[in-house]
Amino acid sequence: MPHALLSLITYVPLAGALVAWLFCRGGEAQDLLARRIGLGTSLAVLALSVALWCGFNPATPGLQFETRLGWVSDAGISYHTGVDGISLVFILLTAFLTPLAMAAGARSIRTQAREFVAAMLLLETALFGLFSAQDLLLFYVFYEATLIPASLMIGIWGGPKRAWASLQFFLFTFGGSLFMLIALIVMWQQAGTTDIPALMQAGFSHSLQGWLLLAFLLAFGVKLPLFPLHAWLPDAYSEAPAPASAMLSGVLSKTGAYGLLRFGVLMFPDAAHLFAPYVLALGVVAILYAAFVAFAQTDMKRVIAYSSFSHMGMIAVGLFTLTAEGIDGAIFQMLSHGVVIAALFFCVSAVALRSDTQQISALGGVARQMPVLALLTMLFTMANIGLPGTGSFVGEVLVLMGAIHVSFWVALLAGGTMIMGAVYMLSLYRRVLFGGVQGAVHLLRDLSVGEMAVLAPLALVTLWMGVHPGSFTRLFDPVVMQAMHHGALTATASLPDATVHLAAR
């Protein structure tokens, strides 16, 4: 059973999608049944993921829960899956956000519920497969598989510009992944296998490492996104319905950072040192550029979209500091950002659905009508700008601790995400939640029980990550430290319990 647990987690959503698709044809009663199947399936997968977490041994930095089956064995290609501490935390993030997005869809997705449930569960299966894949071709298949349901969710249930947003998202991501396919073929030709642990030991030449890392930077830089590969992001995030926006920003963007970590920093350490100054510069540019653009937006969802872009720049900086603190901080920031940005999209959606507008100028005084929403939005706003006691603070400070080993100026400029974040997020909060009541705001009603059930777990996890970050760092820090001892990272300081003391300060 322990070896089958990871396979169950990966393919139970696929089974749920097939059941919903095949047996829920018809009217409103069948749509309701499809929603219940989707929510029940995602909650069952969450329970299985918690069981995986409980059965995981953090003291072992290698792979656990491995499965290896022959696929194209003569060509060195196999169905090989398994998790280490890094994979595990992203599986947990996916399993946590999916049922919340599914529940949020009960209010924001009014038509074609069966198709929505199937798309969401297919996306969940693809994400689980991607994070657990230990064969590069298998990783590529699951990476591409995320494109289909994500594009459909934008294109079918999105806003007025949904077709263009969906097309941009698909073309940018698909075009970028072609570089990954080229790199995959070259690596297979050199090593005779696509098995990731074997490729880690393949000993590619310095010049080949550079070209391969460039290909992976282009592939994953689109999904992260790195500046200037972000043109798809504002439209995709703002046009997508709230559940899709939450999954896009909360998990899908993390697949880009995960890929850069796996196939950049850890697999090609020599090339990573060569490219680090350029990626650090692009990360700092993304942080500052996105923050300034966010402040100029007039649409609530576009402010949150550019906020996400700015924070992903911070993650890129953390990864390419090539220090233990920077890598740990980047991973932790990915987790905390995934939770907080999803919560912010849900909060914005709650206002937009009631007022029928996303325009900041058309809103004001919402806090008088929706005090519970105002309280939760304040928590997530503070978390987004890195308030001590929230998960984002821990991640950002660890990234800055890693950056200071590289350059004082990198750390100073990257720290601008906290300052600029406070400017545009507090401005958004003040203009929408406070001030005089405008338009139909006086008719708004506070959060329903269902919406509270979505936002309350996000609030609890945000505080949990800030108060006790060691619950998560203990999972992935051994993997990072092992990579450091093998020379991939700069040997600075380990942090077994430092983050706990940091959060308590």
mmCIF file of C-alpha atoms in Angstrom, residues 57-357:
data_model
loop_
_atom_site.group_PDB
_atom_site.id
_atom_site.type_symbol
_atom_site.label_atom_id
_atom_site.label_comp_id
_atom_site.label_asym_id
_atom_site.label_seq_id
_atom_site.Cartn_x
_atom_site.Cartn_y
_atom_site.Cartn_z
ATOM 1 C CA ASN A 57 10.698 10.367 6.475
ATOM 2 C CA PRO A 58 12.285 13.863 6.363
ATOM 3 C CA ALA A 59 15.638 12.505 7.562
ATOM 4 C CA THR A 60 16.030 10.676 4.241
ATOM 5 C CA PRO A 61 16.822 13.232 1.510
ATOM 6 C CA GLY A 62 16.495 10.637 -1.279
ATOM 7 C CA LEU A 63 13.404 9.434 -3.123
ATOM 8 C CA GLN A 64 10.573 7.720 -1.278
ATOM 9 C CA PHE A 65 7.346 6.013 -2.438
ATOM 10 C CA GLU A 66 9.081 5.077 -5.706
ATOM 11 C CA THR A 67 7.411 3.279 -8.592
ATOM 12 C CA ARG A 68 9.354 2.127 -11.650
ATOM 13 C CA LEU A 69 7.692 0.385 -14.600
ATOM 14 C CA GLY A 70 9.017 -0.401 -18.034
ATOM 15 C CA TRP A 71 7.809 2.003 -20.722
ATOM 16 C CA VAL A 72 10.234 2.245 -23.646
ATOM 17 C CA SER A 73 12.921 0.256 -21.880
ATOM 18 C CA ASP A 74 15.154 -0.246 -24.934
ATOM 19 C CA ALA A 75 15.507 3.535 -25.209
ATOM 20 C CA GLY A 76 16.176 4.065 -21.492
ATOM 21 C CA ILE A 77 12.703 5.503 -20.854
ATOM 22 C CA SER A 78 10.583 4.281 -17.938
ATOM 23 C CA TYR A 79 7.544 5.210 -15.900
ATOM 24 C CA HIS A 80 9.479 6.317 -12.826
ATOM 25 C CA THR A 81 7.841 8.298 -10.031
ATOM 26 C CA GLY A 82 8.788 9.139 -6.457
ATOM 27 C CA VAL A 83 8.951 12.050 -4.052
ATOM 28 C CA ASP A 84 11.601 13.802 -2.029
ATOM 29 C CA GLY A 85 10.958 16.683 0.355
ATOM 30 C CA ILE A 86 10.735 19.259 -2.445
ATOM 31 C CA SER A 87 8.221 17.250 -4.470
ATOM 32 C CA LEU A 88 6.163 16.484 -1.372
ATOM 33 C CA VAL A 89 5.478 20.096 -0.418
ATOM 34 C CA PHE A 90 4.190 20.908 -3.911
ATOM 35 C CA ILE A 91 1.971 17.832 -3.912
ATOM 36 C CA LEU A 92 0.557 19.033 -0.595
ATOM 37 C CA LEU A 93 0.039 22.551 -1.996
ATOM 38 C CA THR A 94 -1.829 21.162 -5.022
ATOM 39 C CA ALA A 95 -3.954 18.830 -2.897
ATOM 40 C CA PHE A 96 -4.809 21.693 -0.517
ATOM 41 C CA LEU A 97 -5.808 24.278 -3.135
ATOM 42 C CA THR A 98 -7.798 22.016 -5.469
ATOM 43 C CA PRO A 99 -10.808 21.322 -3.179
ATOM 44 C CA LEU A 100 -10.892 25.011 -2.228
ATOM 45 C CA ALA A 101 -10.944 26.010 -5.902
ATOM 46 C CA MET A 102 -13.595 23.364 -6.523
ATOM 47 C CA ALA A 103 -15.744 24.776 -3.708
ATOM 48 C CA ALA A 104 -15.225 28.352 -4.915
ATOM 49 C CA GLY A 105 -16.512 27.278 -8.325
ATOM 50 C CA ALA A 106 -19.934 26.558 -6.832
ATOM 51 C CA ARG A 107 -20.607 30.312 -6.867
ATOM 52 C CA SER A 108 -18.484 31.604 -9.753
ATOM 53 C CA ILE A 109 -19.043 28.792 -12.283
ATOM 54 C CA ARG A 110 -22.712 28.927 -13.296
ATOM 55 C CA THR A 111 -22.673 26.874 -16.511
ATOM 56 C CA GLN A 112 -21.175 23.571 -17.685
ATOM 57 C CA ALA A 113 -20.369 22.377 -14.187
ATOM 58 C CA ARG A 114 -19.573 18.870 -15.413
ATOM 59 C CA GLU A 115 -16.896 20.165 -17.775
ATOM 60 C CA PHE A 116 -15.461 22.444 -15.084
ATOM 61 C CA VAL A 117 -15.144 19.577 -12.585
ATOM 62 C CA ALA A 118 -13.503 17.344 -15.197
ATOM 63 C CA ALA A 119 -11.026 20.079 -16.182
ATOM 64 C CA MET A 120 -10.112 20.814 -12.564
ATOM 65 C CA LEU A 121 -9.531 17.141 -11.738
ATOM 66 C CA LEU A 122 -7.530 16.577 -14.927
ATOM 67 C CA LEU A 123 -5.351 19.532 -13.984
ATOM 68 C CA GLU A 124 -4.844 18.044 -10.527
ATOM 69 C CA THR A 125 -3.720 14.699 -11.972
ATOM 70 C CA ALA A 126 -1.310 16.439 -14.354
ATOM 71 C CA LEU A 127 0.187 18.492 -11.503
ATOM 72 C CA PHE A 128 0.649 15.451 -9.266
ATOM 73 C CA GLY A 129 2.305 13.588 -12.131
ATOM 74 C CA LEU A 130 4.571 16.533 -12.887
ATOM 75 C CA PHE A 131 5.774 16.950 -9.297
ATOM 76 C CA SER A 132 6.376 13.218 -8.781
ATOM 77 C CA ALA A 133 7.916 12.369 -12.187
ATOM 78 C CA GLN A 134 11.456 10.997 -12.024
ATOM 79 C CA ASP A 135 11.784 10.516 -15.770
ATOM 80 C CA LEU A 136 12.296 13.610 -17.892
ATOM 81 C CA LEU A 137 10.018 12.434 -20.712
ATOM 82 C CA LEU A 138 7.296 11.601 -18.181
ATOM 83 C CA PHE A 139 7.780 15.071 -16.670
ATOM 84 C CA TYR A 140 7.412 16.625 -20.122
ATOM 85 C CA VAL A 141 4.183 14.693 -20.800
ATOM 86 C CA PHE A 142 2.588 15.832 -17.546
ATOM 87 C CA TYR A 143 3.925 19.391 -18.005
ATOM 88 C CA GLU A 144 2.219 19.608 -21.393
ATOM 89 C CA ALA A 145 -0.927 17.963 -20.007
ATOM 90 C CA THR A 146 -1.455 20.894 -17.634
ATOM 91 C CA LEU A 147 -1.920 23.166 -20.647
ATOM 92 C CA ILE A 148 -5.185 21.654 -21.858
ATOM 93 C CA PRO A 149 -7.433 21.972 -18.770
ATOM 94 C CA ALA A 150 -5.870 25.316 -17.761
ATOM 95 C CA SER A 151 -6.464 26.812 -21.221
ATOM 96 C CA LEU A 152 -10.026 25.468 -21.282
ATOM 97 C CA MET A 153 -10.860 26.961 -17.898
ATOM 98 C CA ILE A 154 -9.706 30.382 -19.078
ATOM 99 C CA GLY A 155 -11.335 30.114 -22.503
ATOM 100 C CA ILE A 156 -14.731 28.717 -21.442
ATOM 101 C CA TRP A 157 -15.473 30.369 -18.082
ATOM 102 C CA GLY A 158 -13.332 33.510 -18.321
ATOM 103 C CA GLY A 159 -14.202 37.172 -18.808
ATOM 104 C CA PRO A 160 -14.896 39.168 -21.974
ATOM 105 C CA LYS A 161 -11.350 38.709 -23.353
ATOM 106 C CA ARG A 162 -11.144 35.032 -22.406
ATOM 107 C CA ALA A 163 -10.427 33.718 -25.920
ATOM 108 C CA TRP A 164 -7.392 35.969 -26.370
ATOM 109 C CA ALA A 165 -6.158 35.284 -22.819
ATOM 110 C CA SER A 166 -6.483 31.523 -23.305
ATOM 111 C CA LEU A 167 -4.707 31.650 -26.668
ATOM 112 C CA GLN A 168 -1.846 33.713 -25.265
ATOM 113 C CA PHE A 169 -1.417 31.374 -22.322
ATOM 114 C CA PHE A 170 -1.389 28.296 -24.552
ATOM 115 C CA LEU A 171 0.971 29.669 -27.202
ATOM 116 C CA PHE A 172 3.489 31.133 -24.751
ATOM 117 C CA THR A 173 3.653 27.990 -22.637
ATOM 118 C CA PHE A 174 3.620 25.560 -25.532
ATOM 119 C CA GLY A 175 6.240 27.569 -27.404
ATOM 120 C CA GLY A 176 8.487 27.654 -24.343
ATOM 121 C CA SER A 177 8.144 23.938 -23.730
ATOM 122 C CA LEU A 178 9.530 23.192 -27.190
ATOM 123 C CA PHE A 179 12.917 24.286 -25.855
ATOM 124 C CA MET A 180 12.512 21.718 -23.072
ATOM 125 C CA LEU A 181 11.774 19.030 -25.663
ATOM 126 C CA ILE A 182 14.949 19.914 -27.577
ATOM 127 C CA ALA A 183 16.985 19.777 -24.364
ATOM 128 C CA LEU A 184 15.362 16.446 -23.457
ATOM 129 C CA ILE A 185 16.352 14.909 -26.801
ATOM 130 C CA VAL A 186 19.930 16.183 -26.518
ATOM 131 C CA MET A 187 20.263 14.821 -22.974
ATOM 132 C CA TRP A 188 18.848 11.445 -24.050
ATOM 133 C CA GLN A 189 21.292 11.335 -26.959
ATOM 134 C CA GLN A 190 24.228 12.040 -24.634
ATOM 135 C CA ALA A 191 23.224 9.839 -21.691
ATOM 136 C CA GLY A 192 21.114 7.131 -23.340
ATOM 137 C CA THR A 193 18.341 7.582 -20.775
ATOM 138 C CA THR A 194 15.761 10.082 -19.613
ATOM 139 C CA ASP A 195 15.824 8.902 -15.991
ATOM 140 C CA ILE A 196 16.295 12.044 -13.876
ATOM 141 C CA PRO A 197 18.498 10.505 -11.111
ATOM 142 C CA ALA A 198 20.734 9.062 -13.858
ATOM 143 C CA LEU A 199 20.864 12.407 -15.676
ATOM 144 C CA MET A 200 21.918 14.088 -12.419
ATOM 145 C CA GLN A 201 25.044 11.910 -12.518
ATOM 146 C CA ALA A 202 25.615 12.060 -16.286
ATOM 147 C CA GLY A 203 28.451 14.596 -16.105
ATOM 148 C CA PHE A 204 27.566 16.788 -19.081
ATOM 149 C CA SER A 205 30.336 19.048 -20.374
ATOM 150 C CA HIS A 206 30.453 22.666 -19.197
ATOM 151 C CA SER A 207 29.532 24.048 -22.628
ATOM 152 C CA LEU A 208 26.628 21.604 -23.039
ATOM 153 C CA GLN A 209 25.379 22.436 -19.533
ATOM 154 C CA GLY A 210 25.196 26.081 -20.567
ATOM 155 C CA TRP A 211 23.084 25.389 -23.661
ATOM 156 C CA LEU A 212 20.827 22.980 -21.792
ATOM 157 C CA LEU A 213 20.247 25.436 -18.961
ATOM 158 C CA LEU A 214 19.441 28.171 -21.480
ATOM 159 C CA ALA A 215 16.801 25.898 -23.022
ATOM 160 C CA PHE A 216 15.279 25.154 -19.614
ATOM 161 C CA LEU A 217 15.369 28.851 -18.685
ATOM 162 C CA LEU A 218 13.321 29.663 -21.769
ATOM 163 C CA ALA A 219 10.903 26.787 -21.118
ATOM 164 C CA PHE A 220 10.288 27.410 -17.432
ATOM 165 C CA GLY A 221 10.856 31.165 -17.589
ATOM 166 C CA VAL A 222 7.568 31.484 -19.489
ATOM 167 C CA LYS A 223 5.595 29.651 -16.795
ATOM 168 C CA LEU A 224 7.314 31.356 -13.827
ATOM 169 C CA PRO A 225 7.293 33.936 -15.509
ATOM 170 C CA LEU A 226 10.674 35.633 -15.856
ATOM 171 C CA PHE A 227 10.872 39.149 -17.249
ATOM 172 C CA PRO A 228 10.295 39.730 -20.207
ATOM 173 C CA LEU A 229 8.386 36.456 -20.838
ATOM 174 C CA HIS A 230 5.335 37.569 -18.851
ATOM 175 C CA ALA A 231 3.080 39.060 -21.546
ATOM 176 C CA TRP A 232 0.468 36.286 -21.140
ATOM 177 C CA LEU A 233 0.127 36.690 -17.363
ATOM 178 C CA PRO A 234 -2.043 39.820 -16.802
ATOM 179 C CA ASP A 235 -4.770 38.756 -19.237
ATOM 180 C CA ALA A 236 -4.765 35.102 -18.165
ATOM 181 C CA TYR A 237 -5.022 35.879 -14.452
ATOM 182 C CA SER A 238 -7.564 38.688 -14.799
ATOM 183 C CA GLU A 239 -9.818 36.971 -17.357
ATOM 184 C CA ALA A 240 -9.830 33.531 -15.726
ATOM 185 C CA PRO A 241 -12.603 32.701 -13.237
ATOM 186 C CA ALA A 242 -11.543 32.758 -9.583
ATOM 187 C CA PRO A 243 -10.934 28.975 -9.257
ATOM 188 C CA ALA A 244 -8.741 28.973 -12.376
ATOM 189 C CA SER A 245 -6.896 32.141 -11.268
ATOM 190 C CA ALA A 246 -6.192 30.481 -7.920
ATOM 191 C CA MET A 247 -4.779 27.355 -9.557
ATOM 192 C CA LEU A 248 -2.836 29.300 -12.199
ATOM 193 C CA SER A 249 -1.143 31.632 -9.740
ATOM 194 C CA GLY A 250 -1.120 29.284 -6.754
ATOM 195 C CA VAL A 251 0.276 26.127 -8.354
ATOM 196 C CA LEU A 252 0.825 26.340 -12.130
ATOM 197 C CA SER A 253 3.281 29.246 -11.899
ATOM 198 C CA LYS A 254 5.205 27.181 -9.322
ATOM 199 C CA THR A 255 5.810 24.473 -11.905
ATOM 200 C CA GLY A 256 8.126 26.926 -13.654
ATOM 201 C CA ALA A 257 10.094 27.617 -10.485
ATOM 202 C CA TYR A 258 10.108 23.884 -9.641
ATOM 203 C CA GLY A 259 11.504 23.111 -13.090
ATOM 204 C CA LEU A 260 14.220 25.759 -12.767
ATOM 205 C CA LEU A 261 15.209 24.289 -9.413
ATOM 206 C CA ARG A 262 15.232 20.669 -10.615
ATOM 207 C CA PHE A 263 16.727 21.159 -14.069
ATOM 208 C CA GLY A 264 18.730 24.306 -13.504
ATOM 209 C CA VAL A 265 20.172 24.785 -10.063
ATOM 210 C CA LEU A 266 20.405 21.113 -9.070
ATOM 211 C CA MET A 267 21.150 19.384 -12.391
ATOM 212 C CA PHE A 268 23.515 21.930 -13.967
ATOM 213 C CA PRO A 269 25.376 23.579 -11.066
ATOM 214 C CA ASP A 270 28.277 24.850 -13.179
ATOM 215 C CA ALA A 271 25.983 26.503 -15.710
ATOM 216 C CA ALA A 272 23.794 27.825 -12.886
ATOM 217 C CA HIS A 273 26.761 29.746 -11.482
ATOM 218 C CA LEU A 274 27.434 31.152 -14.964
ATOM 219 C CA PHE A 275 23.827 32.267 -15.506
ATOM 220 C CA ALA A 276 23.154 33.407 -11.929
ATOM 221 C CA PRO A 277 24.077 37.116 -12.391
ATOM 222 C CA TYR A 278 21.713 37.447 -15.356
ATOM 223 C CA VAL A 279 18.800 35.635 -13.696
ATOM 224 C CA LEU A 280 19.299 37.679 -10.522
ATOM 225 C CA ALA A 281 19.141 40.859 -12.602
ATOM 226 C CA LEU A 282 15.966 39.695 -14.370
ATOM 227 C CA GLY A 283 14.429 38.759 -11.016
ATOM 228 C CA VAL A 284 15.126 42.202 -9.551
ATOM 229 C CA VAL A 285 13.724 43.879 -12.672
ATOM 230 C CA ALA A 286 10.554 41.762 -12.390
ATOM 231 C CA ILE A 287 10.137 42.690 -8.714
ATOM 232 C CA LEU A 288 10.378 46.429 -9.306
ATOM 233 C CA TYR A 289 8.726 46.617 -12.739
ATOM 234 C CA ALA A 290 5.684 44.565 -11.706
ATOM 235 C CA ALA A 291 5.288 46.576 -8.510
ATOM 236 C CA PHE A 292 5.192 49.889 -10.382
ATOM 237 C CA VAL A 293 2.787 48.517 -12.996
ATOM 238 C CA ALA A 294 0.540 47.055 -10.271
ATOM 239 C CA PHE A 295 0.191 50.487 -8.675
ATOM 240 C CA ALA A 296 -1.066 51.924 -11.991
ATOM 241 C CA GLN A 297 -3.816 49.322 -12.530
ATOM 242 C CA THR A 298 -7.515 50.162 -12.353
ATOM 243 C CA ASP A 299 -8.750 46.537 -12.251
ATOM 244 C CA MET A 300 -8.589 44.638 -8.949
ATOM 245 C CA LYS A 301 -7.594 41.312 -10.492
ATOM 246 C CA ARG A 302 -4.839 42.899 -12.560
ATOM 247 C CA VAL A 303 -3.335 44.409 -9.392
ATOM 248 C CA ILE A 304 -3.228 40.918 -7.866
ATOM 249 C CA ALA A 305 -1.847 39.491 -11.137
ATOM 250 C CA TYR A 306 1.076 41.921 -11.206
ATOM 251 C CA SER A 307 1.604 41.344 -7.490
ATOM 252 C CA SER A 308 2.032 37.644 -8.278
ATOM 253 C CA PHE A 309 4.533 38.484 -11.029
ATOM 254 C CA SER A 310 6.535 40.638 -8.598
ATOM 255 C CA HIS A 311 6.681 37.883 -5.992
ATOM 256 C CA MET A 312 7.735 35.304 -8.570
ATOM 257 C CA GLY A 313 10.682 37.577 -9.330
ATOM 258 C CA MET A 314 11.615 37.267 -5.664
ATOM 259 C CA ILE A 315 11.487 33.476 -5.997
ATOM 260 C CA ALA A 316 13.783 33.590 -9.042
ATOM 261 C CA VAL A 317 16.264 35.658 -7.015
ATOM 262 C CA GLY A 318 16.163 33.122 -4.192
ATOM 263 C CA LEU A 319 16.790 30.161 -6.498
ATOM 264 C CA PHE A 320 19.789 31.733 -8.206
ATOM 265 C CA THR A 321 21.525 32.996 -5.096
ATOM 266 C CA LEU A 322 22.725 29.354 -5.077
ATOM 267 C CA THR A 323 22.861 29.416 -1.288
ATOM 268 C CA ALA A 324 21.094 27.090 1.131
ATOM 269 C CA GLU A 325 19.147 29.973 2.670
ATOM 270 C CA GLY A 326 18.163 31.395 -0.701
ATOM 271 C CA ILE A 327 16.922 28.046 -2.049
ATOM 272 C CA ASP A 328 15.051 27.239 1.154
ATOM 273 C CA GLY A 329 13.530 30.721 1.130
ATOM 274 C CA ALA A 330 12.472 30.401 -2.518
ATOM 275 C CA ILE A 331 10.743 27.060 -1.878
ATOM 276 C CA PHE A 332 9.050 28.399 1.238
ATOM 277 C CA GLN A 333 8.009 31.537 -0.616
ATOM 278 C CA MET A 334 6.494 29.413 -3.388
ATOM 279 C CA LEU A 335 4.337 27.637 -0.817
ATOM 280 C CA SER A 336 3.273 30.733 1.101
ATOM 281 C CA HIS A 337 2.693 32.732 -2.081
ATOM 282 C CA GLY A 338 0.564 29.909 -3.498
ATOM 283 C CA VAL A 339 -1.719 30.067 -0.460
ATOM 284 C CA VAL A 340 -1.891 33.857 -0.168
ATOM 285 C CA ILE A 341 -2.345 34.696 -3.853
ATOM 286 C CA ALA A 342 -5.155 32.127 -4.182
ATOM 287 C CA ALA A 343 -6.862 33.688 -1.149
ATOM 288 C CA LEU A 344 -6.563 37.183 -2.630
ATOM 289 C CA PHE A 345 -8.152 36.057 -5.900
ATOM 290 C CA PHE A 346 -11.014 34.488 -3.939
ATOM 291 C CA CYS A 347 -11.508 37.715 -1.959
ATOM 292 C CA VAL A 348 -11.492 39.887 -5.078
ATOM 293 C CA SER A 349 -13.899 37.489 -6.770
ATOM 294 C CA ALA A 350 -16.309 37.692 -3.820
ATOM 295 C CA VAL A 351 -16.554 41.462 -4.314
ATOM 296 C CA ALA A 352 -16.645 41.330 -8.118
ATOM 297 C CA LEU A 353 -19.441 38.737 -8.229
ATOM 298 C CA ARG A 354 -21.654 40.826 -5.920
ATOM 299 C CA SER A 355 -20.949 44.212 -7.487
ATOM 300 C CA ASP A 356 -20.632 42.979 -11.086
ATOM 301 C CA THR A 357 -17.418 44.963 -11.584
#
